[in-house]
Amino acid sequence: MQLKRKFEKGEFAILAEIEPPKGVEISTMVSNATRVKGDVDAFVVPEMSNAVMRMSSLGGAMILQGKGMETVVQFNCRDRNRIALQADLLAAYACGITNVMAVKGEDPSFGDHHQARSVYDIDLVDLLQVVGGLQKGKDMAGIELSGSPEFLVGSTVDAGAMGKSPELVLEEMNKKMEAGTQFFITPPIFDLSAIEPFTKRVHLQQVNIIPTVLLLKSLGMARYMARNVDHIYIPDDLIRRIQKSPEKVRECVLIAAEMVNTLKAEGFSGVLLSTIGWEHKLPEILDKI
Amino acid sequence: MIVADKKPIEEIIEEVKNNEKILILGCNECVTVCEAGGKKEVGVLASALRMYFLNQSKEVKIDEITLERQCDHEYLEEIRDVMDQYDAVVSIACGVGVQFMAEKYHSTPIYPGVDTCFLGVTEERGLWTERCQACGHCILASTGGICPIARCAKRVLNGPCGGSAKGKCEIDKEIDCAWQLIIDRLEALDRLDEYEALCPLKDWSTDRAGGPRKVVREDVQQ
Ligand code: SF4
Ligand code: SF4
């Protein structure tokens, strides 16, 4: 509810990504989240990013939610058909999870179960509409529900992705908004110039855009991403800055915190901190915001 | 057409190694065009098997026949008189032909000699690519004549998925993003406004969701 309230009041929201474990050992996930729960408005629990099998987003979110932390649960259309999606949406809400995100779900060839068969019974825009339908009290077959959910609904937008036409990105975002999306998370942003072609075309007061701030872990990671991840722009200056620093990890933490502050000043509705495996670094970043 | 690819010879040997009278049965249609199961391939496979059995010092009779089709009764009937001469058949028609043979000749084992892959086109000699998944309810009218079910890795009907980069699909830089193709085509047709419309939910009951399918046409039944 906190997240919704922040959006409504136009206050800057801090989201943080917390990956569920690959296994049933949940203590690290829980302690990482607990450590920063006072500074984070909601934890985004990814649904098997990069198609790597691990505990589901729903499972992870239920655990954190049970410990009094607000979460955003993710759903994709890769692994469930329309029946399972609706069933788990109902389960999520009944377990106290009021924020949901529809995400695309990478192809299994990216992950660790290459031989899996994908479902794609419906697609992401359909899924967003399905959430809308459930909120109106009916399932996809038109049958009345006994008690309907009331979610804050999010999705992704490719704002700031290199090599994508901003018009097309806008078009995709409009489709998702029409389907009921209330907030959008972008790919990692390392420089405002990357997202400017997009922000020029939208009113940041009218749509909740949440850029992702990714914690670089090393010079190697920064260089690798700059060279090999097509859609992400990392300026050379930033790489030089890490290179020159005697304490590279600290510098990276500082860079992430500065990015958050820049985005806040720019008028975005919030940020999503992504530390991919380094969730223990969240307190350090949050300290500097 | 139905596109098939040759099975590795080792796999076929494993299927028939204990037989002594083998018929290699080709088909003159799709599998001939995709150079996997026509008369020429029947000859090549038969020679390879003869060579194998010779090396094993085994005397095995291997005959070659190629039918017009293997998915119609009348053509399969053409071999009824000779079928008792064989203790196994390797059909290098598509999976449809293999099964129809097996239904017709109940007491003879029929082995598949090709891997049936998809419904597609010959882009150039030696390159066949997929176009249709026979979903049972064609939506090409609204997608600029390009099928997102067969050509988008995620079968996204309101695409693109967000992963496409420089017009290529996120799962393979060699594959065109179907949705880029659709957008380009709608643009060329001056119908980009259709792209903005949301595609209705797909009813998969005409696809495999409804179990094995059939088409009944009373008007042509006798
Ligand atoms: S919409 Fe269905 S029938 Fe039409 S081309 Fe695609 S898979 Fe084939
Ligand atoms: S990149 Fe294009 S073709 Fe590939 S999955 Fe996404 S929308 Fe489909």
Short mmCIF file of C-alpha atoms in Angstrom, two decimals, chain B residues 57-210:
data_model
loop_
_atom_site.label_atom_id
_atom_site.label_comp_id
_atom_site.label_asym_id
_atom_site.label_seq_id
_atom_site.Cartn_x
_atom_site.Cartn_y
_atom_site.Cartn_z
CA SER B 57 28.96 -59.38 -43.61
CA LYS B 58 25.20 -59.63 -43.44
CA GLU B 59 23.06 -60.44 -46.41
CA VAL B 60 20.17 -58.00 -46.40
CA LYS B 61 17.78 -57.24 -49.23
CA ILE B 62 17.19 -53.54 -49.64
CA ASP B 63 14.69 -52.27 -52.20
CA GLU B 64 13.75 -48.77 -53.25
CA ILE B 65 10.32 -47.40 -54.10
CA THR B 66 9.11 -43.82 -54.26
CA LEU B 67 5.38 -43.15 -54.23
CA GLU B 68 3.55 -40.10 -55.48
CA ARG B 69 2.40 -39.43 -51.92
CA GLN B 70 2.18 -41.37 -48.67
CA CYS B 71 -0.78 -39.49 -47.26
CA ASP B 72 -3.46 -40.89 -49.58
CA HIS B 73 -4.93 -44.37 -49.70
CA GLU B 74 -4.65 -44.80 -53.44
CA TYR B 75 -0.87 -44.42 -53.55
CA LEU B 76 -0.24 -46.60 -50.52
CA GLU B 77 -2.36 -49.30 -52.16
CA GLU B 78 0.11 -49.43 -55.05
CA ILE B 79 2.57 -51.41 -52.90
CA ARG B 80 0.08 -53.82 -51.34
CA ASP B 81 1.20 -56.65 -53.65
CA VAL B 82 4.85 -56.38 -52.66
CA MET B 83 4.54 -55.60 -48.97
CA ASP B 84 4.80 -59.26 -47.91
CA GLN B 85 8.34 -59.34 -49.28
CA TYR B 86 9.61 -57.06 -46.49
CA ASP B 87 10.04 -57.38 -42.78
CA ALA B 88 10.51 -53.62 -42.31
CA VAL B 89 9.95 -50.36 -44.14
CA VAL B 90 11.90 -47.15 -43.69
CA SER B 91 9.55 -44.39 -44.79
CA ILE B 92 11.29 -41.16 -45.62
CA ALA B 93 8.05 -39.26 -46.07
CA CYS B 94 7.05 -36.86 -43.31
CA GLY B 95 5.58 -38.16 -40.05
CA VAL B 96 2.16 -38.19 -41.68
CA GLY B 97 3.31 -40.67 -44.32
CA VAL B 98 5.02 -42.91 -41.76
CA GLN B 99 1.82 -43.08 -39.70
CA PHE B 100 -0.53 -43.66 -42.61
CA MET B 101 1.72 -46.49 -43.79
CA ALA B 102 1.67 -47.97 -40.30
CA GLU B 103 -2.13 -47.77 -40.17
CA LYS B 104 -2.45 -49.48 -43.52
CA TYR B 105 0.16 -52.19 -43.07
CA HIS B 106 -0.57 -53.23 -39.58
CA SER B 107 1.82 -56.14 -39.22
CA THR B 108 4.93 -54.57 -40.75
CA PRO B 109 7.11 -52.23 -38.72
CA ILE B 110 7.42 -48.82 -40.40
CA TYR B 111 10.41 -46.73 -39.27
CA PRO B 112 10.84 -42.99 -39.80
CA GLY B 113 13.84 -42.02 -41.92
CA VAL B 114 13.49 -38.24 -41.60
CA ASP B 115 12.79 -35.74 -38.85
CA THR B 116 9.68 -33.77 -39.75
CA CYS B 117 10.35 -30.15 -38.83
CA PHE B 118 7.79 -27.54 -39.84
CA LEU B 119 5.60 -25.89 -42.47
CA GLY B 120 7.84 -23.61 -44.43
CA VAL B 121 9.37 -22.31 -47.62
CA THR B 122 12.52 -22.82 -49.66
CA GLU B 123 14.30 -19.53 -49.19
CA GLU B 124 17.13 -20.75 -51.36
CA ARG B 125 18.47 -24.16 -52.23
CA GLY B 126 19.54 -25.77 -48.97
CA LEU B 127 17.76 -23.23 -46.76
CA TRP B 128 14.22 -23.84 -45.57
CA THR B 129 12.49 -21.65 -43.03
CA GLU B 130 9.30 -21.86 -41.00
CA ARG B 131 6.18 -19.86 -41.85
CA CYS B 132 3.11 -21.48 -40.29
CA GLN B 133 2.24 -23.56 -37.21
CA ALA B 134 -1.17 -24.61 -38.45
CA CYS B 135 -2.90 -22.97 -35.53
CA GLY B 136 -6.30 -23.60 -37.07
CA HIS B 137 -7.47 -20.00 -37.18
CA CYS B 138 -5.40 -17.79 -39.40
CA ILE B 139 -4.81 -14.22 -38.27
CA LEU B 140 -2.56 -13.11 -41.12
CA ALA B 141 -5.17 -10.57 -42.24
CA SER B 142 -4.38 -8.41 -39.23
CA THR B 143 -0.62 -8.89 -39.08
CA GLY B 144 0.38 -7.71 -42.52
CA GLY B 145 0.64 -11.26 -43.84
CA ILE B 146 3.43 -12.22 -41.43
CA CYS B 147 2.68 -14.83 -38.82
CA PRO B 148 3.72 -13.99 -35.25
CA ILE B 149 2.77 -17.46 -34.06
CA ALA B 150 5.20 -19.22 -36.34
CA ARG B 151 7.86 -16.54 -36.59
CA CYS B 152 8.03 -14.88 -33.19
CA ALA B 153 9.95 -16.92 -30.65
CA LYS B 154 7.36 -16.05 -28.02
CA ARG B 155 4.27 -16.18 -30.19
CA VAL B 156 3.57 -12.64 -29.00
CA LEU B 157 0.38 -11.34 -30.58
CA ASN B 158 0.83 -7.80 -29.33
CA GLY B 159 4.48 -7.38 -30.10
CA PRO B 160 7.32 -6.80 -30.11
CA CYS B 161 8.25 -8.32 -26.78
CA GLY B 162 10.77 -5.66 -25.89
CA GLY B 163 13.80 -7.80 -26.55
CA SER B 164 14.23 -7.14 -30.22
CA ALA B 165 17.33 -5.22 -31.17
CA LYS B 166 18.17 -3.80 -34.58
CA GLY B 167 15.32 -5.74 -36.11
CA LYS B 168 16.61 -9.08 -34.85
CA CYS B 169 15.05 -11.44 -32.35
CA GLU B 170 16.47 -11.49 -28.86
CA ILE B 171 16.95 -15.22 -28.86
CA ASP B 172 19.12 -15.26 -31.99
CA LYS B 173 20.73 -12.39 -33.85
CA GLU B 174 20.38 -14.38 -37.08
CA ILE B 175 16.60 -14.42 -36.87
CA ASP B 176 14.48 -11.47 -37.90
CA CYS B 177 12.16 -10.18 -35.21
CA ALA B 178 8.73 -11.11 -36.54
CA TRP B 179 7.25 -7.96 -35.10
CA GLN B 180 9.81 -5.78 -36.82
CA LEU B 181 8.80 -7.49 -40.07
CA ILE B 182 5.13 -6.89 -39.28
CA ILE B 183 5.69 -3.23 -38.49
CA ASP B 184 7.78 -2.72 -41.65
CA ARG B 185 5.15 -4.42 -43.74
CA LEU B 186 2.21 -2.48 -42.24
CA GLU B 187 4.20 0.68 -42.85
CA ALA B 188 4.74 -0.29 -46.49
CA LEU B 189 1.01 -0.94 -46.79
CA ASP B 190 0.26 2.38 -45.12
CA ARG B 191 -1.68 0.52 -42.45
CA LEU B 192 0.39 1.29 -39.37
CA ASP B 193 -2.80 2.27 -37.54
CA GLU B 194 -3.64 -1.45 -37.42
CA TYR B 195 -0.52 -2.01 -35.35
CA GLU B 196 -1.94 0.23 -32.64
CA ALA B 197 -5.05 -1.91 -32.27
CA LEU B 198 -4.80 -4.59 -29.61
CA CYS B 199 -4.95 -8.09 -30.98
CA PRO B 200 -7.80 -10.03 -29.37
CA LEU B 201 -7.00 -12.97 -27.11
CA LYS B 202 -6.15 -16.02 -29.16
CA ASP B 203 -8.51 -18.95 -28.95
CA TRP B 204 -6.11 -21.90 -28.92
CA SER B 205 -8.88 -24.45 -29.04
CA THR B 206 -8.35 -24.68 -32.82
CA ASP B 207 -4.69 -25.37 -32.10
CA ARG B 208 -3.50 -28.40 -30.19
CA ALA B 209 -5.40 -27.24 -27.09
CA GLY B 210 -8.39 -29.06 -28.53
#
